[in-house]
Amino acid sequence: MNSELLGIITMYGLVMLLAIPLGRYIGKIFNYETTWLDKIFNPIDALFYKIGGINPTIEMNWKQHLVALLSINAVWFFISMLVLTNMAWLPLNPDGNPSMTGDLAFNTTVSFITNTNLQHYSGESGLSYFGQLTLMLWQFISAGCGMAICAVVFKAMKEKTSQTLGNFYSFFVRSCTRVLLPLSFVVAVILMMNGTPMTLEGKDTITTLEGNEQNVSRGPVAAFVAIKQLGTNGGGFYGPNSANPMENPNYLTNIVENVSIVLIPIAMVFALGFVLKRKKLSWTIYSVMTLGFLLLLIPTVISEMNGNPAISQMGIAQNMGSMEGKEVRFGSAASANWATYTTCTSNGSVNAMHDSFTPIGGLTTLLGMMVNCFYGGIGVGFLNFYIFIILGVFISGLMVGRTPEFLGKKIEAKEMKIAMIIALLHPFLILVGTALASHLYASDPEALSGWLANPGYHGFSEMLYEFTSSSANNGSGFEGLGDNTPFWNIATGIVMLLARYLPIIGPVAIAGILAQKQYTPESNGTLKTDTSTFGLMVFAVIAIVAALSFFPALTLGPIAEYFSAQ
């Protein structure tokens, strides 16, 4: 077997080896069951509760959970804006990097508190260490918020009839201290042992093989990279992200970082089974997600390994596949594998430049973000899938002539209206944003020439990708786009805000409303939602929604580019 393909299989095998026990552990945390780490983390949790003036035993209804989430995110927004616009004179700035402009600080702040990590700056020159550490804190916090709000939905699904759904702050703190922090510590140590910097000193001066002196940026990189991967954040310490050897030194670190991208999103699916005591349901959900993931992974790997047809027409051999924009350390297959992992989740980190991928590779990475629920981000990936479950249950109920029910609760008009609004929000934000950008560019291409390095089909794909990445809370980009402008900073910032919080509010509202309803015991006439038949129904709903919503736009970008290159 090709060693590159063996590496891909090994990575996914490691994911599954770790995700199932981790899911069981997360399920215990959400159920407040005893774990062997309680003696270590109970005092730490108590300290946070005391500092924050929080009583973790107070139960909240679904509306109070959302108020808590939105309130603390608003506080973090203002703190981050204050730091980023004043970095020049704040401490921990040994390289003398400047403060950000208002529009760039807005985009960066929104990007990191929403778990998107879209970067319109180059990290080593655009941020001080104080700024990097501030953003690293948001990477923990945004991931912890996703886990906490998902725990609320799990609890709503578990309860037969309940007005309250636990305590948001308790779920949040436990997610950070008992899952994200210890896993990040392990990954950071592995990275440091393989050469990733971890220091607060400024640039180092080295002598190259040619005898020239060169300044090399460094900093608290290992800690930053660990949580960027585990928290499905994706923001790079350096501009090239994990294509930079300082962030990703060798194939071992590439495996560790790749596994980290999908580890917690998959573990959260298995955690659902342990929380609800419905393991078959979690395996059904996992199977649907994995089917979609494989349908994106396989063509991406094949396309990148086969090389660029335009180069083949020039008579140039491509024994290593399409290597434009890729690291020789990893090769075409591992780069395609990472690209699929990072766009099927809301991670967005890269070990190769997606802008240089073949048209098929660009198409599949776009589709991963457009669907936005094949694993997805930490917590919110399941919330997006939850919407499609509700739609699948409703359609299935209509098809068999029965009242739609999910876990003993009747799904009625109110829940369906919310589900449809959330399902349509994602394509609305992407397509409207892309249409606006296309109109502005077409109206004055000379004035906006700095936007696109490739004005043709690929240029359209660059704009489509930017809004898709923003709406999917992903953060990766087709970097041929000149995106550090007031338009792109503000437009994508608004999209990130809407695409983060509305898809959280909708599923939590549905789950909270259903939790308050009278529980109806399952009978022989109840629609089974843990079967392969229902799984295929949900997959069909996802495919139809994605195909109908995005196919016209994709034909103008990567599909047109593919046929033009033949």
XYZ file of C-alpha atoms in Angstrom:
566
model
C 0.000 0.000 0.000
C 1.166 3.545 -0.771
C 2.839 4.920 2.384
C 0.901 8.177 2.054
C -2.408 6.311 2.111
C -1.194 4.220 5.044
C -0.564 7.463 6.907
C -4.147 8.620 6.270
C -5.579 5.322 7.544
C -3.301 5.423 10.598
C -4.443 8.934 11.506
C -8.117 8.035 11.391
C -7.462 4.819 13.309
C -5.829 6.849 16.082
C -8.816 9.197 16.118
C -11.244 6.333 16.728
C -8.938 4.678 19.260
C -9.030 7.869 21.346
C -12.478 9.309 20.559
C -14.626 6.519 22.032
C -13.040 6.517 25.527
C -12.856 10.318 25.439
C -16.580 10.419 24.592
C -17.303 8.194 27.584
C -15.245 10.530 29.783
C -17.014 13.659 28.475
C -20.368 11.930 29.050
C -19.406 11.362 32.689
C -18.435 15.020 33.042
C -21.785 16.207 31.658
C -23.649 13.710 33.862
C -21.616 14.764 36.912
C -20.470 11.207 37.465
C -17.327 10.481 39.458
C -14.038 10.364 37.524
C -10.505 9.682 38.722
C -9.501 13.288 37.929
C -12.063 14.825 40.299
C -9.547 15.148 43.144
C -7.376 17.315 40.924
C -10.005 19.441 39.223
C -12.688 19.912 41.890
C -10.538 22.460 43.805
C -9.630 24.231 40.551
C -13.288 24.469 39.536
C -14.210 25.746 42.998
C -11.589 28.492 42.661
C -13.066 29.679 39.365
C -16.572 29.665 40.834
C -15.386 31.710 43.802
C -13.553 34.263 41.656
C -16.550 34.591 39.319
C -19.135 34.683 42.095
C -20.902 31.680 40.561
C -23.137 29.189 42.297
C -22.879 26.108 40.026
C -25.839 24.396 41.698
C -28.393 26.949 40.453
C -30.421 25.434 37.614
C -31.137 27.483 34.470
C -33.838 27.245 31.824
C -32.865 27.402 28.155
C -33.332 31.160 27.934
C -31.062 31.772 30.925
C -28.391 29.587 29.364
C -28.440 31.717 26.223
C -28.341 34.968 28.225
C -25.300 33.693 30.126
C -23.532 32.679 26.908
C -24.210 35.938 25.082
C -23.397 38.124 28.103
C -19.950 36.698 28.754
C -19.134 36.730 25.040
C -20.001 40.452 24.963
C -17.599 41.101 27.851
C -14.815 39.184 26.096
C -15.448 41.171 22.922
C -14.707 44.509 24.607
C -11.649 43.159 26.433
C -10.207 41.800 23.191
C -10.838 45.050 21.294
C -9.051 46.964 24.059
C -5.995 44.696 23.888
C -5.678 44.484 20.105
C -5.972 48.232 19.519
C -3.350 48.998 22.208
C -0.722 46.274 21.740
C 2.024 48.703 20.771
C 2.408 50.053 24.307
C 1.173 47.046 26.316
C 3.704 44.590 27.806
C 5.099 41.426 26.174
C 5.929 43.056 22.863
C 9.666 42.361 22.431
C 9.541 42.718 18.626
C 7.727 46.063 18.748
C 4.726 44.970 16.645
C 2.103 47.686 16.071
C -1.481 47.856 17.310
C -4.308 46.853 14.997
C -6.598 49.252 13.194
C -10.206 49.376 14.386
C -11.682 47.347 11.515
C -8.976 44.670 11.698
C -9.303 44.450 15.492
C -13.084 44.060 15.080
C -12.632 41.235 12.589
C -9.976 39.487 14.688
C -11.933 39.813 17.923
C -15.145 38.493 16.396
C -13.156 35.758 14.686
C -11.630 34.393 17.893
C -14.584 34.708 20.265
C -16.772 32.932 17.696
C -14.317 30.031 17.306
C -13.723 31.009 13.666
C -10.128 32.276 13.752
C -10.257 33.862 10.322
C -7.000 35.809 10.135
C -6.615 38.885 7.975
C -3.125 39.454 9.415
C 0.125 37.510 9.728
C 0.509 36.399 13.337
C 4.259 36.841 13.830
C 4.191 40.460 12.621
C 0.597 41.441 13.404
C 0.443 40.614 17.106
C 2.489 41.086 20.257
C 2.909 38.141 22.619
C 0.294 39.766 24.848
C -2.074 39.787 21.873
C -1.239 36.163 21.035
C -1.861 35.058 24.639
C -5.154 36.960 24.697
C -6.307 35.189 21.549
C -5.092 31.876 22.959
C -7.397 32.460 25.945
C -10.332 33.032 23.571
C -9.457 29.740 21.865
C -10.060 27.943 25.169
C -13.140 29.985 25.978
C -14.883 29.718 22.594
C -14.346 25.942 22.506
C -15.551 25.635 26.113
C -18.696 27.603 25.247
C -19.412 25.224 22.374
C -19.057 22.192 24.633
C -21.158 23.778 27.386
C -24.061 24.748 25.159
C -23.991 21.287 23.577
C -24.212 19.815 27.081
C -27.383 21.867 27.578
C -28.933 20.298 24.466
C -27.825 16.828 25.607
C -29.540 17.392 28.938
C -32.706 18.639 27.206
C -32.762 15.488 25.083
C -32.223 13.332 28.173
C -34.954 14.799 30.375
C -38.490 13.461 29.982
C -40.109 16.720 31.110
C -38.109 19.557 32.646
C -38.065 23.349 32.858
C -34.372 23.561 33.847
C -31.316 22.196 32.086
C -28.366 22.440 34.447
C -25.985 25.363 34.925
C -24.170 26.894 31.948
C -21.192 28.161 33.944
C -20.657 24.753 35.486
C -20.714 23.014 32.094
C -18.352 25.682 30.731
C -15.768 25.480 33.518
C -15.785 21.675 33.578
C -15.313 21.540 29.807
C -12.285 23.828 29.978
C -10.543 22.400 33.033
C -11.295 18.691 32.594
C -11.103 18.285 28.802
C -9.463 21.148 26.926
C -6.699 22.027 29.405
C -5.239 18.529 30.040
C -5.428 17.507 26.371
C -3.787 20.780 25.308
C -0.999 20.222 27.826
C -0.233 16.781 26.367
C -0.240 18.045 22.764
C 1.889 21.103 23.655
C 4.522 18.898 25.302
C 4.710 16.671 22.206
C 5.139 19.741 20.003
C 7.860 21.217 22.229
C 9.768 17.914 22.231
C 9.768 18.049 18.437
C 11.070 21.594 18.134
C 8.072 23.934 18.320
C 9.108 27.121 20.217
C 7.718 27.897 23.668
C 9.234 31.122 24.935
C 8.472 34.780 25.647
C 11.766 35.977 24.172
C 11.785 37.987 20.961
C 13.136 37.105 17.537
C 16.221 34.925 17.317
C 19.068 35.630 14.895
C 20.404 32.673 12.938
C 23.019 32.205 10.229
C 21.738 30.486 7.098
C 23.680 27.936 5.016
C 24.554 30.776 2.638
C 26.176 32.654 5.527
C 23.492 35.342 5.798
C 21.933 36.414 9.079
C 18.162 36.070 9.400
C 15.683 36.964 12.146
C 13.298 34.145 13.090
C 10.096 34.890 14.987
C 9.289 32.728 17.998
C 7.054 32.886 21.069
C 4.606 30.725 23.065
C 3.891 28.728 19.906
C 3.448 25.180 21.281
C 0.680 26.171 23.708
C -1.059 28.244 21.040
C -0.987 25.462 18.443
C -2.239 22.797 20.865
C -5.511 24.551 21.685
C -5.937 25.846 18.119
C -6.195 22.220 16.983
C -8.046 20.630 19.902
C -10.557 23.467 20.162
C -11.353 23.433 16.415
C -10.061 27.008 16.385
C -7.419 26.882 13.670
C -5.806 30.288 14.153
C -2.090 30.106 13.366
C 0.684 31.708 15.399
C 2.456 32.274 12.079
C 0.984 33.469 8.793
C 1.414 30.126 6.939
C -0.279 28.335 9.853
C 0.705 24.671 10.235
C 2.544 24.738 6.912
C 5.231 26.615 8.877
C 7.840 24.178 10.292
C 7.845 26.118 13.574
C 4.192 25.172 14.100
C 4.394 21.732 12.521
C 8.001 20.480 12.456
C 7.680 16.917 11.116
C 5.345 14.095 10.139
C 4.836 13.035 13.769
C 3.571 16.477 14.750
C 1.480 16.457 11.567
C -0.219 13.273 12.785
C -0.749 14.670 16.297
C -2.214 17.931 15.018
C -4.350 16.166 12.406
C -5.795 13.776 14.993
C -6.434 16.698 17.347
C -8.636 18.444 14.781
C -11.450 15.865 14.829
C -10.841 14.161 18.178
C -13.261 16.156 20.354
C -15.964 16.698 17.664
C -16.215 12.913 17.173
C -15.931 12.271 20.911
C -18.900 14.608 21.489
C -21.064 12.361 19.301
C -20.171 9.352 21.438
C -20.662 11.466 24.583
C -24.284 11.913 23.464
C -24.764 8.147 23.562
C -23.338 7.908 27.062
C -25.383 10.865 28.363
C -28.667 9.619 26.899
C -27.865 5.918 27.398
C -28.601 5.552 23.675
C -25.350 4.350 22.141
C -27.101 3.138 19.005
C -28.317 6.692 18.303
C -24.796 8.066 18.622
C -23.457 5.391 16.251
C -26.187 6.279 13.739
C -25.218 9.955 13.878
C -21.520 9.103 13.661
C -22.152 6.864 10.631
C -24.000 9.594 8.729
C -21.263 12.112 9.499
C -18.540 9.656 8.482
C -20.282 8.778 5.221
C -20.324 12.451 4.268
C -16.726 12.876 5.439
C -15.486 9.966 3.301
C -17.388 11.201 0.237
C -15.360 14.421 0.550
C -12.034 12.896 1.621
C -11.666 10.263 -1.115
C -12.045 12.539 -4.189
C -9.824 15.178 -2.556
C -6.993 12.718 -1.972
C -7.334 11.157 -5.436
C -7.412 14.542 -7.167
C -4.380 15.922 -5.347
C -2.366 12.714 -5.799
C -3.143 12.634 -9.549
C -1.727 16.110 -10.036
C -2.811 19.216 -11.893
C -4.135 18.417 -15.403
C -2.886 21.747 -16.744
C 0.676 20.824 -15.740
C 0.275 17.322 -17.178
C -0.678 18.871 -20.540
C 2.714 20.611 -20.516
C 4.424 17.204 -20.429
C 5.716 17.644 -16.893
C 5.689 14.545 -14.687
C 3.913 14.838 -11.317
C 5.105 11.735 -9.504
C 4.379 13.358 -6.124
C 0.977 14.626 -7.173
C -0.063 18.267 -7.247
C 2.620 19.880 -5.083
C 1.925 23.558 -5.716
C 1.404 25.210 -2.323
C 2.228 22.026 -0.407
C 5.029 21.020 1.928
C 7.408 18.306 0.679
C 7.540 17.083 4.299
C 3.910 15.958 4.058
C 3.150 15.374 0.381
C -0.076 15.679 -1.574
C -2.089 12.934 0.189
C -1.448 14.118 3.762
C -2.175 17.687 2.680
C -5.485 16.642 1.111
C -6.307 14.638 4.229
C -5.675 17.644 6.480
C -7.723 19.897 4.192
C -10.731 17.578 4.502
C -10.364 17.276 8.278
C -10.100 21.011 8.737
C -13.061 21.946 6.506
C -15.398 19.183 7.709
C -14.839 20.629 11.171
C -14.759 24.328 12.018
C -11.003 24.152 12.560
C -9.644 25.981 9.538
C -5.936 25.374 10.176
C -3.905 24.401 7.110
C -0.685 22.522 6.327
C -0.934 23.499 2.648
C -2.398 26.419 0.731
C -5.999 25.615 -0.257
C -5.828 28.312 -2.919
C -3.379 26.055 -4.814
C -5.518 22.917 -4.670
C -6.921 21.365 -7.832
C -10.502 22.404 -8.705
C -11.852 19.159 -7.209
C -9.899 19.804 -4.003
C -11.279 23.329 -3.843
C -14.806 22.032 -4.464
C -14.698 19.442 -1.682
C -13.226 21.823 0.873
C -16.006 24.275 0.063
C -18.640 21.538 0.367
C -17.316 20.467 3.769
C -17.929 23.973 5.087
C -21.209 24.426 3.237
C -22.675 21.286 4.808
C -21.095 22.266 8.133
C -22.220 19.204 10.111
C -19.958 16.311 9.060
C -18.307 16.320 12.521
C -18.316 20.129 12.610
C -16.945 22.228 15.453
C -16.816 21.320 19.119
C -20.433 21.196 20.278
C -21.817 23.361 17.499
C -21.148 20.600 14.965
C -23.713 18.450 16.714
C -26.093 21.424 17.058
C -26.005 21.882 13.271
C -26.680 18.164 12.816
C -29.496 18.385 15.387
C -31.329 20.782 13.060
C -31.185 18.198 10.268
C -32.423 15.515 12.675
C -35.473 17.654 13.423
C -36.070 18.200 9.699
C -35.570 14.486 9.014
C -38.030 13.482 11.742
C -40.643 15.925 10.443
C -40.319 14.804 6.805
C -40.314 11.127 7.806
C -43.420 11.640 9.913
C -45.232 13.226 6.973
C -44.179 10.380 4.688
C -45.621 7.668 6.948
C -48.644 9.694 8.089
C -47.674 9.948 11.769
C -47.176 12.860 14.135
C -43.438 13.642 14.100
C -41.800 12.697 17.412
C -38.202 12.727 18.578
C -37.220 11.027 21.842
C -40.815 11.034 23.029
C -41.563 14.695 22.213
C -43.911 15.899 19.485
C -42.344 18.226 16.934
C -44.806 20.955 16.051
C -44.966 24.142 13.994
C -42.885 26.309 16.322
C -39.917 23.943 16.324
C -40.108 23.494 12.550
C -40.134 27.244 11.906
C -37.003 27.677 14.019
C -35.306 24.712 12.327
C -36.047 26.027 8.831
C -34.787 29.529 9.658
C -31.507 28.110 10.951
C -31.165 25.701 8.010
C -31.594 28.567 5.537
C -29.409 31.051 7.433
C -26.111 29.426 6.394
C -26.699 29.567 2.615
C -28.264 33.026 2.970
C -25.150 34.500 4.597
C -22.774 32.823 2.157
C -24.625 33.588 -1.061
C -25.682 37.132 -0.200
C -22.154 37.999 0.950
C -20.590 36.534 -2.199
C -23.136 38.270 -4.433
C -22.414 41.628 -2.796
C -18.644 41.206 -3.139
C -19.001 40.096 -6.772
C -21.192 43.107 -7.570
C -18.720 45.533 -5.989
C -15.760 44.010 -7.807
C -17.552 43.863 -11.164
C -18.654 47.498 -10.772
C -15.102 48.810 -10.342
C -12.450 46.122 -10.979
C -9.623 48.655 -11.314
C -10.203 50.242 -7.911
C -10.632 46.839 -6.284
C -7.872 45.058 -8.195
C -6.100 44.295 -4.923
C -8.940 41.990 -3.914
C -8.282 39.228 -6.411
C -5.030 37.744 -7.663
C -7.103 35.544 -10.021
C -10.093 37.438 -11.477
C -11.578 34.450 -13.390
C -13.460 31.417 -12.078
C -10.857 31.004 -9.368
C -11.304 34.590 -8.256
C -15.001 33.966 -7.753
C -14.087 30.858 -5.742
C -11.814 32.986 -3.543
C -14.693 35.298 -2.594
C -17.122 32.394 -2.210
C -14.619 30.575 0.005
C -14.107 33.613 2.247
C -17.799 33.975 3.055
C -18.260 30.200 3.312
C -15.380 29.978 5.778
C -16.793 32.882 7.784
C -20.309 31.467 7.929
C -19.052 27.980 8.823
C -16.928 29.455 11.651
C -13.993 27.780 9.923
C -11.372 30.449 9.293
C -9.357 28.955 6.437
C -9.051 30.893 3.219
C -8.147 30.945 -0.447
C -5.276 33.300 0.210
C -5.197 34.788 -3.253
C -7.789 37.152 -1.796
C -6.601 40.520 -0.496
C -8.819 40.456 2.578
C -7.342 43.024 4.988
C -9.598 45.855 3.841
C -12.463 47.599 5.644
C -15.033 45.832 3.455
C -13.752 42.314 4.053
C -13.002 42.939 7.729
C -16.456 44.301 8.512
C -18.500 42.106 6.151
C -16.964 38.824 7.297
C -17.072 40.021 10.909
C -20.839 40.506 10.688
C -21.257 37.108 8.988
C -19.195 35.410 11.724
C -21.327 36.948 14.465
C -24.629 35.933 12.892
C -23.374 32.485 11.885
C -22.060 31.713 15.378
C -24.857 32.786 17.661
C -28.075 32.269 15.683
C -27.256 28.568 14.992
C -26.678 28.206 18.737
C -29.851 30.051 19.749
C -32.040 28.021 17.362
C -31.139 24.462 18.467
C -31.090 25.434 22.148
C -34.549 26.985 21.778
C -35.868 23.850 20.047
C -34.310 21.548 22.652
C -35.592 23.708 25.508
C -39.135 23.836 24.125
C -39.168 20.070 23.566
C -37.836 19.447 27.080
C -40.847 21.286 28.533
C -43.349 19.141 26.643
C -45.101 16.077 28.009
C -43.100 12.919 27.419
C -44.800 10.242 25.324
C -43.401 6.706 25.810
C -42.214 5.008 22.654
C -44.512 2.432 21.070
C -44.532 0.186 18.025
C -45.749 3.116 15.940
C -42.950 5.453 17.045
C -40.447 6.444 14.364
C -37.096 4.890 15.252
C -34.299 7.447 14.965
C -31.418 5.090 15.701
C -31.696 2.994 12.528
C -29.775 3.022 9.265
C -32.992 3.913 7.417
C -33.447 7.092 9.404
C -29.740 7.837 9.076
C -30.026 7.699 5.293
C -33.081 9.973 5.467
C -31.106 12.584 7.398
C -28.203 12.234 4.960
C -30.604 12.788 2.058
C -32.004 15.931 3.710
C -28.468 17.271 4.188
C -27.514 16.462 0.597
C -30.653 18.032 -0.876
C -30.355 21.225 1.168
C -26.657 21.610 0.299
C -27.143 20.722 -3.374
C -30.118 23.000 -3.941
C -28.598 25.900 -2.041
C -25.014 25.910 -3.270
C -24.843 24.105 -6.618
C -25.442 27.247 -8.738
C -22.621 29.101 -6.957
C -20.275 26.118 -7.219
C -20.870 25.923 -10.970
C -19.568 29.488 -11.300
C -16.416 28.684 -9.320
C -14.634 25.331 -8.903
C -16.849 23.354 -11.317
C -16.323 25.862 -14.135
C -12.611 25.940 -13.309
C -12.444 22.145 -13.498
C -13.960 21.949 -16.976
C -11.900 24.867 -18.258
C -8.701 23.038 -17.255
C -9.556 19.838 -19.135
